[in-house]
Structure formats: C-alpha cells, structure tokens
PDB file of C-alpha atoms and ligand atoms in Angstrom:
ATOM      1  CA  UNK A  28      34.393  -7.925 -52.299  1.00 65.00           C
ATOM      2  CA  UNK A  29      34.054  -4.317 -52.644  1.00 77.00           C
ATOM      3  CA  UNK A  30      31.236  -2.684 -50.189  1.00 87.00           C
ATOM      4  CA  UNK A  31      29.591   0.512 -51.182  1.00 96.00           C
ATOM      5  CA  UNK A  32      30.083   2.952 -48.023  1.00 97.00           C
ATOM      6  CA  UNK A  33      29.860   6.320 -49.862  1.00 98.00           C
ATOM      7  CA  UNK A  34      27.259   8.439 -51.852  1.00 98.00           C
ATOM      8  CA  UNK A  35      27.454  11.292 -54.437  1.00 98.00           C
ATOM      9  CA  UNK A  36      24.161  13.568 -53.983  1.00 98.00           C
ATOM     10  CA  UNK A  37      24.461  16.370 -57.259  1.00 98.00           C
ATOM     11  CA  UNK A  38      22.230  19.085 -56.198  1.00 97.00           C
ATOM     12  CA  UNK A  39      23.889  22.349 -58.323  1.00 97.00           C
ATOM     13  CA  UNK A  40      21.593  22.143 -61.031  1.00 95.00           C
ATOM     14  CA  UNK A  41      19.742  25.421 -62.146  1.00 94.00           C
ATOM     15  CA  UNK A  42      15.961  23.981 -61.169  1.00 94.00           C
ATOM     16  CA  UNK A  43      14.175  26.086 -64.131  1.00 95.00           C
ATOM     17  CA  UNK A  44      11.328  24.021 -64.181  1.00 96.00           C
ATOM     18  CA  UNK A  45      10.832  25.112 -60.676  1.00 96.00           C
ATOM     19  CA  UNK A  46      11.326  29.116 -61.404  1.00 96.00           C
ATOM     20  CA  UNK A  47      10.666  31.236 -59.488  1.00 96.00           C
ATOM     21  CA  UNK A  48      10.391  29.115 -56.409  1.00 96.00           C
ATOM     22  CA  UNK A  49      13.975  27.886 -56.719  1.00 95.00           C
ATOM     23  CA  UNK A  50      15.494  31.462 -57.768  1.00 94.00           C
ATOM     24  CA  UNK A  51      16.463  31.910 -53.932  1.00 93.00           C
ATOM     25  CA  UNK A  52      15.805  28.625 -52.076  1.00 95.00           C
ATOM     26  CA  UNK A  53      17.194  25.317 -53.847  1.00 96.00           C
ATOM     27  CA  UNK A  54      14.647  22.918 -55.113  1.00 97.00           C
ATOM     28  CA  UNK A  55      16.693  20.250 -52.936  1.00 97.00           C
ATOM     29  CA  UNK A  56      15.373  22.158 -49.711  1.00 97.00           C
ATOM     30  CA  UNK A  57      11.681  22.407 -51.025  1.00 98.00           C
ATOM     31  CA  UNK A  58       9.746  20.673 -47.887  1.00 97.00           C
ATOM     32  CA  UNK A  59       8.206  17.169 -48.042  1.00 97.00           C
ATOM     33  CA  UNK A  60       5.705  18.310 -45.073  1.00 95.00           C
ATOM     34  CA  UNK A  61       8.513  19.281 -42.420  1.00 93.00           C
ATOM     35  CA  UNK A  62      11.704  17.450 -44.161  1.00 94.00           C
ATOM     36  CA  UNK A  63      13.588  19.022 -47.219  1.00 96.00           C
ATOM     37  CA  UNK A  64      13.751  16.780 -50.019  1.00 97.00           C
ATOM     38  CA  UNK A  65      17.492  16.520 -49.554  1.00 96.00           C
ATOM     39  CA  UNK A  66      17.367  15.342 -45.877  1.00 95.00           C
ATOM     40  CA  UNK A  67      14.975  12.382 -47.097  1.00 94.00           C
ATOM     41  CA  UNK A  68      17.751  11.586 -49.645  1.00 96.00           C
ATOM     42  CA  UNK A  69      20.265  11.574 -46.718  1.00 95.00           C
ATOM     43  CA  UNK A  70      18.193   9.671 -44.971  1.00 93.00           C
ATOM     44  CA  UNK A  71      17.722   7.105 -47.640  1.00 94.00           C
ATOM     45  CA  UNK A  72      21.460   6.565 -48.054  1.00 95.00           C
ATOM     46  CA  UNK A  73      22.248   6.127 -44.321  1.00 93.00           C
ATOM     47  CA  UNK A  74      19.346   3.674 -43.985  1.00 92.00           C
ATOM     48  CA  UNK A  75      21.289   1.530 -47.043  1.00 93.00           C
ATOM     49  CA  UNK A  76      24.315   1.612 -44.852  1.00 94.00           C
ATOM     50  CA  UNK A  77      26.305   4.314 -46.549  1.00 96.00           C
ATOM     51  CA  UNK A  78      28.383   5.813 -44.308  1.00 96.00           C
ATOM     52  CA  UNK A  79      29.912   9.054 -46.136  1.00 97.00           C
ATOM     53  CA  UNK A  80      28.150  11.310 -48.396  1.00 97.00           C
ATOM     54  CA  UNK A  81      29.362  14.096 -50.806  1.00 98.00           C
ATOM     55  CA  UNK A  82      26.590  16.626 -51.732  1.00 97.00           C
ATOM     56  CA  UNK A  83      27.787  18.468 -54.862  1.00 98.00           C
ATOM     57  CA  UNK A  84      26.120  21.986 -54.556  1.00 96.00           C
ATOM     58  CA  UNK A  85      26.187  24.933 -56.500  1.00 92.00           C
ATOM     59  CA  UNK A  86      27.724  28.258 -55.983  1.00 85.00           C
ATOM     60  CA  UNK A  87      24.636  29.943 -54.928  1.00 84.00           C
ATOM     61  CA  UNK A  88      23.189  26.890 -53.166  1.00 88.00           C
ATOM     62  CA  UNK A  89      24.959  27.254 -49.831  1.00 91.00           C
ATOM     63  CA  UNK A  90      21.700  26.992 -47.785  1.00 95.00           C
ATOM     64  CA  UNK A  91      22.079  23.008 -48.562  1.00 96.00           C
ATOM     65  CA  UNK A  92      25.394  23.173 -46.344  1.00 94.00           C
ATOM     66  CA  UNK A  93      23.604  25.089 -44.062  1.00 93.00           C
ATOM     67  CA  UNK A  94      20.746  22.640 -43.376  1.00 94.00           C
ATOM     68  CA  UNK A  95      23.180  20.263 -42.179  1.00 94.00           C
ATOM     69  CA  UNK A  96      25.345  22.210 -40.019  1.00 91.00           C
ATOM     70  CA  UNK A  97      24.843  22.707 -36.136  1.00 90.00           C
ATOM     71  CA  UNK A  98      23.188  25.523 -35.134  1.00 91.00           C
ATOM     72  CA  UNK A  99      24.130  26.400 -31.271  1.00 92.00           C
ATOM     73  CA  UNK A 100      21.925  29.329 -30.790  1.00 94.00           C
ATOM     74  CA  UNK A 101      18.854  27.388 -31.977  1.00 93.00           C
ATOM     75  CA  UNK A 102      19.714  24.309 -30.471  1.00 92.00           C
ATOM     76  CA  UNK A 103      20.102  26.412 -27.114  1.00 94.00           C
ATOM     77  CA  UNK A 104      16.814  27.992 -27.363  1.00 94.00           C
ATOM     78  CA  UNK A 105      15.267  24.893 -28.057  1.00 93.00           C
ATOM     79  CA  UNK A 106      16.573  23.095 -25.150  1.00 94.00           C
ATOM     80  CA  UNK A 107      15.838  26.201 -22.937  1.00 95.00           C
ATOM     81  CA  UNK A 108      12.139  25.691 -23.837  1.00 93.00           C
ATOM     82  CA  UNK A 109      12.135  22.187 -23.320  1.00 93.00           C
ATOM     83  CA  UNK A 110      11.438  21.093 -26.829  1.00 93.00           C
ATOM     84  CA  UNK A 111      13.216  17.740 -26.529  1.00 92.00           C
ATOM     85  CA  UNK A 112      11.819  16.198 -29.583  1.00 90.00           C
ATOM     86  CA  UNK A 113      12.366  18.642 -32.353  1.00 91.00           C
ATOM     87  CA  UNK A 114      15.811  19.283 -30.531  1.00 92.00           C
ATOM     88  CA  UNK A 115      16.793  15.871 -31.426  1.00 90.00           C
ATOM     89  CA  UNK A 116      15.707  15.869 -34.952  1.00 89.00           C
ATOM     90  CA  UNK A 117      17.868  18.977 -35.339  1.00 89.00           C
ATOM     91  CA  UNK A 118      20.849  17.416 -33.837  1.00 86.00           C
ATOM     92  CA  UNK A 119      20.648  14.513 -35.789  1.00 85.00           C
ATOM     93  CA  UNK A 120      20.451  16.113 -39.020  1.00 82.00           C
ATOM     94  CA  UNK A 121      24.411  16.251 -39.886  1.00 75.00           C
ATOM     95  CA  UNK A 122      24.714  12.653 -37.898  1.00 81.00           C
ATOM     96  CA  UNK A 123      23.147  10.382 -39.872  1.00 82.00           C
ATOM     97  CA  UNK A 124      26.420   9.957 -42.409  1.00 93.00           C
ATOM     98  CA  UNK A 125      29.320  11.869 -42.361  1.00 95.00           C
ATOM     99  CA  UNK A 126      28.445  14.681 -44.842  1.00 96.00           C
ATOM    100  CA  UNK A 127      31.070  16.457 -47.375  1.00 96.00           C
ATOM    101  CA  UNK A 128      30.444  19.170 -49.833  1.00 96.00           C
ATOM    102  CA  UNK A 129      31.940  20.166 -53.282  1.00 96.00           C
ATOM    103  CA  UNK A 130      30.903  23.220 -55.369  1.00 96.00           C
ATOM    104  CA  UNK A 131      30.270  22.798 -58.904  1.00 97.00           C
ATOM    105  CA  UNK A 132      30.861  26.369 -60.218  1.00 94.00           C
ATOM    106  CA  UNK A 133      28.643  26.037 -62.991  1.00 95.00           C
ATOM    107  CA  UNK A 134      26.163  23.495 -63.723  1.00 95.00           C
ATOM    108  CA  UNK A 135      27.522  22.231 -66.738  1.00 96.00           C
ATOM    109  CA  UNK A 136      25.500  19.002 -66.624  1.00 97.00           C
ATOM    110  CA  UNK A 137      24.594  15.928 -64.222  1.00 97.00           C
ATOM    111  CA  UNK A 138      27.815  14.360 -65.663  1.00 98.00           C
ATOM    112  CA  UNK A 139      29.886  16.839 -64.814  1.00 98.00           C
ATOM    113  CA  UNK A 140      28.427  17.214 -61.243  1.00 98.00           C
ATOM    114  CA  UNK A 141      29.237  13.578 -60.719  1.00 98.00           C
ATOM    115  CA  UNK A 142      32.874  14.076 -61.875  1.00 98.00           C
ATOM    116  CA  UNK A 143      33.316  16.742 -59.035  1.00 97.00           C
ATOM    117  CA  UNK A 144      33.036  13.745 -57.027  1.00 98.00           C
ATOM    118  CA  UNK A 145      36.380  11.845 -58.447  1.00 98.00           C
ATOM    119  CA  UNK A 146      38.456  12.707 -55.244  1.00 98.00           C
ATOM    120  CA  UNK A 147      35.816  11.940 -52.785  1.00 98.00           C
ATOM    121  CA  UNK A 148      35.164   8.435 -54.477  1.00 97.00           C
ATOM    122  CA  UNK A 149      38.983   7.862 -54.801  1.00 96.00           C
ATOM    123  CA  UNK A 150      39.388   3.869 -55.499  1.00 96.00           C
ATOM    124  CA  UNK A 151      36.015   2.841 -54.050  1.00 97.00           C
ATOM    125  CA  UNK A 152      32.716   2.085 -55.691  1.00 98.00           C
ATOM    126  CA  UNK A 153      29.816   4.814 -54.916  1.00 98.00           C
ATOM    127  CA  UNK A 154      26.136   5.181 -54.945  1.00 98.00           C
ATOM    128  CA  UNK A 155      24.783   8.436 -56.688  1.00 98.00           C
ATOM    129  CA  UNK A 156      21.248   9.956 -55.495  1.00 98.00           C
ATOM    130  CA  UNK A 157      19.979  12.410 -57.630  1.00 98.00           C
ATOM    131  CA  UNK A 158      19.199  15.294 -55.296  1.00 97.00           C
ATOM    132  CA  UNK A 159      15.672  16.164 -56.553  1.00 96.00           C
ATOM    133  CA  UNK A 160      14.406  12.541 -56.662  1.00 96.00           C
ATOM    134  CA  UNK A 161      12.693  11.200 -53.690  1.00 96.00           C
ATOM    135  CA  UNK A 162      11.902   7.254 -53.323  1.00 93.00           C
ATOM    136  CA  UNK A 163       9.089   6.222 -51.370  1.00 87.00           C
ATOM    137  CA  UNK A 164      10.069   3.465 -48.872  1.00 83.00           C
ATOM    138  CA  UNK A 165      10.456   0.174 -50.508  1.00 77.00           C
ATOM    139  CA  UNK A 166      12.177   1.492 -53.699  1.00 75.00           C
ATOM    140  CA  UNK A 167      15.186   2.864 -52.552  1.00 78.00           C
ATOM    141  CA  UNK A 168      18.859   2.531 -53.359  1.00 91.00           C
ATOM    142  CA  UNK A 169      19.251  -0.756 -50.908  1.00 91.00           C
ATOM    143  CA  UNK A 170      17.760  -2.665 -53.854  1.00 92.00           C
ATOM    144  CA  UNK A 171      20.645  -1.724 -56.193  1.00 95.00           C
ATOM    145  CA  UNK A 172      23.236  -2.205 -53.400  1.00 96.00           C
ATOM    146  CA  UNK A 173      22.101  -5.565 -53.389  1.00 95.00           C
ATOM    147  CA  UNK A 174      22.719  -6.163 -57.013  1.00 95.00           C
ATOM    148  CA  UNK A 175      26.137  -4.524 -56.568  1.00 97.00           C
ATOM    149  CA  UNK A 176      27.349  -6.684 -54.111  1.00 96.00           C
ATOM    150  CA  UNK A 177      26.223  -9.771 -56.029  1.00 95.00           C
ATOM    151  CA  UNK A 178      27.404  -8.679 -59.708  1.00 95.00           C
ATOM    152  CA  UNK A 179      30.217  -6.297 -58.655  1.00 96.00           C
ATOM    153  CA  UNK A 180      29.414  -4.175 -61.810  1.00 97.00           C
ATOM    154  CA  UNK A 181      27.543  -0.996 -62.228  1.00 98.00           C
ATOM    155  CA  UNK A 182      23.751  -0.827 -61.633  1.00 98.00           C
ATOM    156  CA  UNK A 183      21.125   1.792 -62.807  1.00 97.00           C
ATOM    157  CA  UNK A 184      17.739   2.183 -61.383  1.00 96.00           C
ATOM    158  CA  UNK A 185      15.012   2.166 -63.953  1.00 97.00           C
ATOM    159  CA  UNK A 186      11.125   2.168 -64.385  1.00 95.00           C
ATOM    160  CA  UNK A 187       9.088   1.891 -67.405  1.00 94.00           C
ATOM    161  CA  UNK A 188       7.225   5.110 -68.321  1.00 94.00           C
ATOM    162  CA  UNK A 189       4.540   6.182 -71.136  1.00 94.00           C
ATOM    163  CA  UNK A 190       5.886   6.184 -74.187  1.00 94.00           C
ATOM    164  CA  UNK A 191       4.814   9.637 -74.492  1.00 92.00           C
ATOM    165  CA  UNK A 192       7.066  10.933 -71.466  1.00 92.00           C
ATOM    166  CA  UNK A 193      10.235   9.109 -73.052  1.00 94.00           C
ATOM    167  CA  UNK A 194      11.621  12.281 -74.287  1.00 94.00           C
ATOM    168  CA  UNK A 195      12.099  13.730 -70.498  1.00 92.00           C
ATOM    169  CA  UNK A 196      14.332  10.669 -69.358  1.00 94.00           C
ATOM    170  CA  UNK A 197      17.664   8.899 -69.930  1.00 95.00           C
ATOM    171  CA  UNK A 198      16.648   5.653 -71.486  1.00 97.00           C
ATOM    172  CA  UNK A 199      18.014   1.983 -71.481  1.00 97.00           C
ATOM    173  CA  UNK A 200      17.634  -0.750 -73.482  1.00 96.00           C
ATOM    174  CA  UNK A 201      18.885  -4.173 -72.797  1.00 96.00           C
ATOM    175  CA  UNK A 202      18.082  -7.932 -72.557  1.00 96.00           C
ATOM    176  CA  UNK A 203      16.932  -9.609 -69.443  1.00 94.00           C
ATOM    177  CA  UNK A 204      19.692 -10.909 -66.989  1.00 93.00           C
ATOM    178  CA  UNK A 205      17.261 -12.230 -64.421  1.00 90.00           C
ATOM    179  CA  UNK A 206      14.234 -11.110 -62.200  1.00 88.00           C
ATOM    180  CA  UNK A 207      13.883  -7.199 -62.571  1.00 92.00           C
ATOM    181  CA  UNK A 208      17.538  -7.343 -64.121  1.00 96.00           C
ATOM    182  CA  UNK A 209      18.616  -6.346 -67.442  1.00 96.00           C
ATOM    183  CA  UNK A 210      21.912  -6.319 -68.996  1.00 97.00           C
ATOM    184  CA  UNK A 211      22.334  -2.739 -70.668  1.00 97.00           C
ATOM    185  CA  UNK A 212      23.202  -2.807 -74.430  1.00 96.00           C
ATOM    186  CA  UNK A 213      22.044   1.099 -75.177  1.00 95.00           C
ATOM    187  CA  UNK A 214      21.647   4.029 -73.235  1.00 96.00           C
ATOM    188  CA  UNK A 215      20.023   7.568 -74.678  1.00 95.00           C
ATOM    189  CA  UNK A 216      19.281  10.555 -72.665  1.00 95.00           C
ATOM    190  CA  UNK A 217      16.139  12.475 -73.909  1.00 94.00           C
ATOM    191  CA  UNK A 218      15.670  10.505 -77.226  1.00 93.00           C
ATOM    192  CA  UNK A 219      13.959  12.657 -79.769  1.00 89.00           C
ATOM    193  CA  UNK A 220      12.997  10.111 -82.009  1.00 87.00           C
ATOM    194  CA  UNK A 221      12.580   6.308 -82.294  1.00 87.00           C
ATOM    195  CA  UNK A 222      13.497   5.611 -78.294  1.00 89.00           C
ATOM    196  CA  UNK A 223      14.821   2.239 -77.969  1.00 91.00           C
ATOM    197  CA  UNK A 224      12.624   1.454 -74.989  1.00 95.00           C
ATOM    198  CA  UNK A 225      10.392   3.114 -72.483  1.00 95.00           C
ATOM    199  CA  UNK A 226      12.749   1.979 -69.738  1.00 96.00           C
ATOM    200  CA  UNK A 227      13.602   5.189 -67.767  1.00 96.00           C
ATOM    201  CA  UNK A 228      16.666   5.877 -65.627  1.00 97.00           C
ATOM    202  CA  UNK A 229      15.243   6.896 -62.080  1.00 95.00           C
ATOM    203  CA  UNK A 230      17.859   9.023 -60.467  1.00 96.00           C
ATOM    204  CA  UNK A 231      19.451   6.276 -58.732  1.00 97.00           C
ATOM    205  CA  UNK A 232      22.978   4.722 -59.408  1.00 98.00           C
ATOM    206  CA  UNK A 233      25.829   2.608 -58.270  1.00 98.00           C
ATOM    207  CA  UNK A 234      29.184   3.171 -60.024  1.00 98.00           C
ATOM    208  CA  UNK A 235      32.762   2.421 -59.776  1.00 98.00           C
ATOM    209  CA  UNK A 236      35.859   4.890 -60.421  1.00 98.00           C
ATOM    210  CA  UNK A 237      36.264   3.628 -64.146  1.00 97.00           C
ATOM    211  CA  UNK A 238      33.547   6.125 -65.089  1.00 98.00           C
ATOM    212  CA  UNK A 239      35.590   9.483 -64.177  1.00 98.00           C
ATOM    213  CA  UNK A 240      38.139   9.036 -66.990  1.00 97.00           C
ATOM    214  CA  UNK A 241      34.917   8.671 -69.249  1.00 97.00           C
ATOM    215  CA  UNK A 242      33.518  11.775 -67.639  1.00 97.00           C
ATOM    216  CA  UNK A 243      36.696  13.517 -67.778  1.00 96.00           C
ATOM    217  CA  UNK A 244      36.533  13.277 -71.889  1.00 96.00           C
ATOM    218  CA  UNK A 245      32.638  13.603 -72.332  1.00 93.00           C
ATOM    219  CA  UNK A 246      31.357  15.924 -74.747  1.00 91.00           C
ATOM    220  CA  UNK A 247      28.214  17.983 -74.195  1.00 91.00           C
ATOM    221  CA  UNK A 248      25.154  16.002 -75.377  1.00 91.00           C
ATOM    222  CA  UNK A 249      21.041  16.605 -74.814  1.00 92.00           C
ATOM    223  CA  UNK A 250      20.329  20.085 -73.499  1.00 90.00           C
ATOM    224  CA  UNK A 251      24.259  21.214 -74.095  1.00 93.00           C
ATOM    225  CA  UNK A 252      25.120  19.519 -71.017  1.00 94.00           C
ATOM    226  CA  UNK A 253      27.543  16.782 -69.859  1.00 96.00           C
ATOM    227  CA  UNK A 254      25.435  13.931 -69.597  1.00 96.00           C
ATOM    228  CA  UNK A 255      25.900  11.005 -67.258  1.00 97.00           C
ATOM    229  CA  UNK A 256      23.799   8.750 -69.543  1.00 97.00           C
ATOM    230  CA  UNK A 257      26.651   9.392 -72.529  1.00 96.00           C
ATOM    231  CA  UNK A 258      29.336   8.509 -69.920  1.00 97.00           C
ATOM    232  CA  UNK A 259      27.405   5.189 -69.293  1.00 97.00           C
ATOM    233  CA  UNK A 260      26.988   4.347 -72.733  1.00 97.00           C
ATOM    234  CA  UNK A 261      30.466   4.206 -73.613  1.00 97.00           C
ATOM    235  CA  UNK A 262      31.001   2.122 -69.823  1.00 97.00           C
ATOM    236  CA  UNK A 263      28.314   0.134 -71.208  1.00 97.00           C
ATOM    237  CA  UNK A 264      30.707  -0.636 -74.608  1.00 96.00           C
ATOM    238  CA  UNK A 265      33.524  -1.609 -72.308  1.00 96.00           C
ATOM    239  CA  UNK A 266      32.182  -3.648 -69.457  1.00 96.00           C
ATOM    240  CA  UNK A 267      28.676  -5.259 -68.389  1.00 97.00           C
ATOM    241  CA  UNK A 268      26.398  -2.666 -66.730  1.00 98.00           C
ATOM    242  CA  UNK A 269      22.823  -3.717 -65.121  1.00 98.00           C
ATOM    243  CA  UNK A 270      19.688  -1.740 -64.772  1.00 97.00           C
ATOM    244  CA  UNK A 271      17.462  -3.007 -62.112  1.00 96.00           C
ATOM    245  CA  UNK A 272      13.672  -2.299 -62.433  1.00 94.00           C
ATOM    246  CA  UNK A 273      12.704  -0.353 -59.193  1.00 89.00           C
ATOM    247  CA  UNK A 274       9.633  -0.883 -57.532  1.00 87.00           C
ATOM    248  CA  UNK A 275       7.658   1.270 -55.705  1.00 86.00           C
ATOM    249  CA  UNK A 276       7.290   5.238 -56.411  1.00 90.00           C
ATOM    250  CA  UNK A 277       9.882   7.258 -56.999  1.00 93.00           C
ATOM    251  CA  UNK A 278       9.058  11.194 -57.754  1.00 94.00           C
ATOM    252  CA  UNK A 279      10.813  13.730 -59.530  1.00 95.00           C
ATOM    253  CA  UNK A 280      10.493  16.654 -56.743  1.00 97.00           C
ATOM    254  CA  UNK A 281      12.482  18.962 -59.399  1.00 96.00           C
ATOM    255  CA  UNK A 282       9.251  18.668 -61.576  1.00 95.00           C
ATOM    256  CA  UNK A 283       5.890  20.191 -60.176  1.00 97.00           C
ATOM    257  CA  UNK A 284       3.652  17.505 -60.570  1.00 96.00           C
ATOM    258  CA  UNK A 285       6.474  14.901 -59.036  1.00 96.00           C
ATOM    259  CA  UNK A 286       6.948  17.343 -56.220  1.00 98.00           C
ATOM    260  CA  UNK A 287       3.085  17.557 -55.050  1.00 97.00           C
ATOM    261  CA  UNK A 288       3.099  13.877 -55.618  1.00 96.00           C
ATOM    262  CA  UNK A 289       6.140  13.557 -53.137  1.00 97.00           C
ATOM    263  CA  UNK A 290       4.434  15.744 -50.460  1.00 97.00           C
ATOM    264  CA  UNK A 291       0.952  14.104 -50.759  1.00 97.00           C
ATOM    265  CA  UNK A 292       2.990  10.536 -50.358  1.00 95.00           C
ATOM    266  CA  UNK A 293       4.981  12.118 -47.305  1.00 95.00           C
ATOM    267  CA  UNK A 294       1.575  13.786 -45.738  1.00 96.00           C
ATOM    268  CA  UNK A 295       0.114  10.429 -46.178  1.00 96.00           C
ATOM    269  CA  UNK A 296       2.750   8.700 -43.884  1.00 94.00           C
ATOM    270  CA  UNK A 297       2.941  11.451 -41.331  1.00 93.00           C
ATOM    271  CA  UNK A 298       1.965   9.881 -37.876  1.00 92.00           C
ATOM    272  CA  UNK A 299       0.022  13.381 -37.182  1.00 92.00           C
ATOM    273  CA  UNK A 300      -1.273  14.199 -40.580  1.00 95.00           C
ATOM    274  CA  UNK A 301      -2.118  11.412 -42.529  1.00 93.00           C
ATOM    275  CA  UNK A 302      -5.551  10.778 -40.876  1.00 95.00           C
ATOM    276  CA  UNK A 303      -6.926  14.644 -41.431  1.00 96.00           C
ATOM    277  CA  UNK A 304      -5.084  14.793 -44.651  1.00 96.00           C
ATOM    278  CA  UNK A 305      -6.549  11.619 -46.073  1.00 96.00           C
ATOM    279  CA  UNK A 306      -9.981  13.383 -45.313  1.00 96.00           C
ATOM    280  CA  UNK A 307      -8.920  16.179 -46.991  1.00 96.00           C
ATOM    281  CA  UNK A 308      -7.962  14.604 -49.944  1.00 95.00           C
ATOM    282  CA  UNK A 309     -11.183  12.761 -50.085  1.00 94.00           C
ATOM    283  CA  UNK A 310     -13.042  16.138 -49.893  1.00 93.00           C
ATOM    284  CA  UNK A 311     -10.666  17.613 -52.453  1.00 91.00           C
ATOM    285  CA  UNK A 312     -11.084  14.590 -54.910  1.00 90.00           C
ATOM    286  CA  UNK A 313     -15.001  15.197 -54.786  1.00 90.00           C
ATOM    287  CA  UNK A 314     -14.711  18.764 -55.645  1.00 87.00           C
ATOM    288  CA  UNK A 315     -12.430  17.824 -58.706  1.00 85.00           C
ATOM    289  CA  UNK A 316     -15.020  15.577 -59.919  1.00 84.00           C
ATOM    290  CA  UNK A 317     -17.878  17.911 -59.395  1.00 78.00           C
ATOM    291  CA  UNK A 318     -16.460  21.518 -59.186  1.00 68.00           C
ATOM    292  CA  UNK A 319     -20.200  22.784 -59.575  1.00 71.00           C
ATOM    293  CA  UNK A 320     -21.071  21.133 -55.939  1.00 61.00           C
ATOM    294  CA  UNK A 321     -18.949  23.681 -54.482  1.00 56.00           C
ATOM    295  CA  UNK A 322     -20.839  26.561 -55.865  1.00 50.00           C
ATOM    296  CA  UNK A 323     -24.207  24.950 -55.293  1.00 50.00           C
ATOM    297  CA  UNK A 324     -23.230  23.985 -51.512  1.00 48.00           C
TER     298      UNK A 324
HETATM  299  P1  UTP B 215      17.693  17.885 -63.200  1.00 72.98           P
HETATM  300  O1  UTP B 215      18.091  18.009 -64.761  1.00 72.98           O
HETATM  301  O2  UTP B 215      16.909  17.151 -62.793  1.00 72.98           O
HETATM  302  O3  UTP B 215      18.208  19.224 -62.605  1.00 72.98           O
HETATM  303  O4  UTP B 215      19.101  16.924 -62.564  1.00 72.98           O
HETATM  304  P2  UTP B 215      18.123  20.853 -63.145  1.00 72.98           P
HETATM  305  O5  UTP B 215      19.308  20.784 -64.332  1.00 72.98           O
HETATM  306  O6  UTP B 215      18.385  21.400 -61.936  1.00 72.98           O
HETATM  307  O7  UTP B 215      16.835  20.912 -63.615  1.00 72.98           O
HETATM  308  P3  UTP B 215      15.747  22.043 -64.478  1.00 72.98           P
HETATM  309  O8  UTP B 215      15.658  21.131 -65.558  1.00 72.98           O
HETATM  310  O9  UTP B 215      16.830  22.982 -64.690  1.00 72.98           O
HETATM  311  O10 UTP B 215      14.631  22.041 -63.866  1.00 72.98           O
HETATM  312  C1  UTP B 215      19.130  16.103 -61.879  1.00 72.98           C
HETATM  313  C2  UTP B 215      19.946  16.430 -60.357  1.00 72.98           C
HETATM  314  O11 UTP B 215      21.147  16.675 -60.740  1.00 72.98           O
HETATM  315  C3  UTP B 215      21.835  17.810 -60.181  1.00 72.98           C
HETATM  316  C4  UTP B 215      20.404  18.737 -59.735  1.00 72.98           C
HETATM  317  O12 UTP B 215      20.489  19.482 -58.849  1.00 72.98           O
HETATM  318  C5  UTP B 215      19.290  17.499 -59.714  1.00 72.98           C
HETATM  319  O13 UTP B 215      19.364  17.288 -58.261  1.00 72.98           O
HETATM  320  N1  UTP B 215      22.406  18.715 -61.469  1.00 72.98           N
HETATM  321  C6  UTP B 215      21.992  18.898 -62.561  1.00 72.98           C
HETATM  322  C7  UTP B 215      23.843  19.134 -60.711  1.00 72.98           C
HETATM  323  O14 UTP B 215      24.391  19.121 -59.680  1.00 72.98           O
HETATM  324  N2  UTP B 215      24.630  19.799 -61.756  1.00 72.98           N
HETATM  325  C8  UTP B 215      24.290  19.798 -62.977  1.00 72.98           C
HETATM  326  O15 UTP B 215      24.653  20.628 -63.510  1.00 72.98           O
HETATM  327  C9  UTP B 215      22.784  19.400 -63.318  1.00 72.98           C
END
C-alpha cells in the first residue's frame, strides 16, 4: 500500500489580487497574527504525517526560503537575551518536515507549478496544498490522506459555495460514492456559464505521478494559465478520481476577505489574544451595526 510521505506546496503565483501588498512580500508570507500563511500550511502537512515537502516558489519570492532557513545571528541574539520560547519557535521552523525548494521561473499556472514537482515526486503519491489556502483545525489534508489510504486513487477536497461564486473556482460534478465522497465525472475551471455544480475545489489534493504526463501536454485554459483542474478532468476520464467534501473552514488567504477571515480565526485561537480580541470584535460588530453610535458617544 502506498503511503503519502511527500507534499507539494505551490507558492509561485503573482498574487495580483493582493497588490500592492504582494509586490515585495509574497502573499504566502502574510502573517496570520505571528505566523506566515505558508508556515501554517507546512505545519498542517507535518501534523498529517508528511515527511518531506517541496515549496514551488517564484523567481522573485526568495523570501519564502529565507523564512525557513536557519539564522545563526538571530538565534545567537535570542539565546543571549534568554528569549527561550521564541528561540524554540525559530529553531523549529525548518524542522517540522524536510523542506525542499523549486523555482517556477514564470507563473504559467497552477498546473505548471505542480509539474515543476515531477522529479521531487518520483514514483510516489503526493499531497498538494496550495500556498495561500489556510485550513482551520479539523479541515486539513489528513482527511484526504485517509481517503487515499482506503481508495488508492486521487482525491480532491471540495466544498459547496454560493452559486453566484462558482465562476471563481474549479468546479467538480460527480455521483455519490459514500459519506462525503463523490466519484468525479466532470471538472471545469472557473466556469463562465452553466456550471455543472456548486462543489468548489478547495486547494487540497492527493495525486499520483500519472498526472505528470498529462500536465506536460496540458494546453492553457482559463485565464491563459495551465490549469491543474483541466489535467484532472483528463485524469478522471482515464481512472477513478474522488472528491471529498471538506468539513470546517478553509480560507483563501490570497483574497482580501478570505485573508481577513483567516487572521480573525487565528487570533480567536491564539492563547494570549483570544479574550481581548473577542472583546474588541464584539465592540467592532456593535459599531458596524450602529455607525452613528460612535459619533454620538
Ligand atoms: P492562485 O491563482 O490563487 O494564485 O493560485 P495567484 O495566481 O498568485 O493569484 P492572483 O489571482 O494573481 O491573485 C493558488 C496557489 O498556486 C500558486 C499561488 O502562489 C497560490 O499559492 N501558483 C499559482 C503557482 O505556484 N504558480 C502559478 O503559476 C500560479
């Protein structure tokens, strides 16, 4: 039985939805309180038993590799100042899983970014965790790995979205194959009209190396990019592919609202912040409902 030990984390996109903030700082490094988005994703992979991860970065996104690299000067300064707790956090960064990096020289699309991981994957199955999608605890890659263990077939995480939103996502249609499980029949990236369903792909996949020859031939699709969804549509014609309905919240931190939701979620789980931050949110919510109250008080 094939166990999934590797993960690919594509993080080479342009991040245009977040410009100008993402011009010099990759959106994958935006903080969720005190942790960059991509660190949360690496920790999610580690918690699910992934041993080795390849982060696909862009030509101008070296800061991502720097975040995970050792920094002897910083570590020495923290040691000297007895800042033991933060020192441990810093030392642990690159150690949760064995990290490797590949550069996608041009952001030709998510499908192309995954194709950049073909040598890393070799003959093994691998998880894909998009570098800007953050799962709240309980809705992580672990549930996909369980399905993979049982089915030994590719699995995609999906969630229903509002019908008005389907044009922003890769959309999956299929027939029920068990609790929360769908046997995929059709996949469409960002459907412009007549979407086949409102089940949207949520940035987590478990794939096998048979996707690489398809990706190698994949023509550009939606947005002029080489789309992973299009390659998976071809894969689903050849073999059984499953979609698992994810429970819990997954936030697109590459989108402004999704990022704010992810920050709030993280702050409400943070041991030092959750109390005072919840108080602040209650006040902010009251203000949002009654903006005049602020002026009159
Ligand atoms: P997105 O489509 O959300 O990222 O890709 P983007 O292209 O950066 O976004 P916008 O639309 O310009 O704002 C999902 C993930 O795939 C990576 C991104 O970095 C992101 O983490 N990606 C995307 C690549 O690695 N390479 C690409 O060519 C495209």
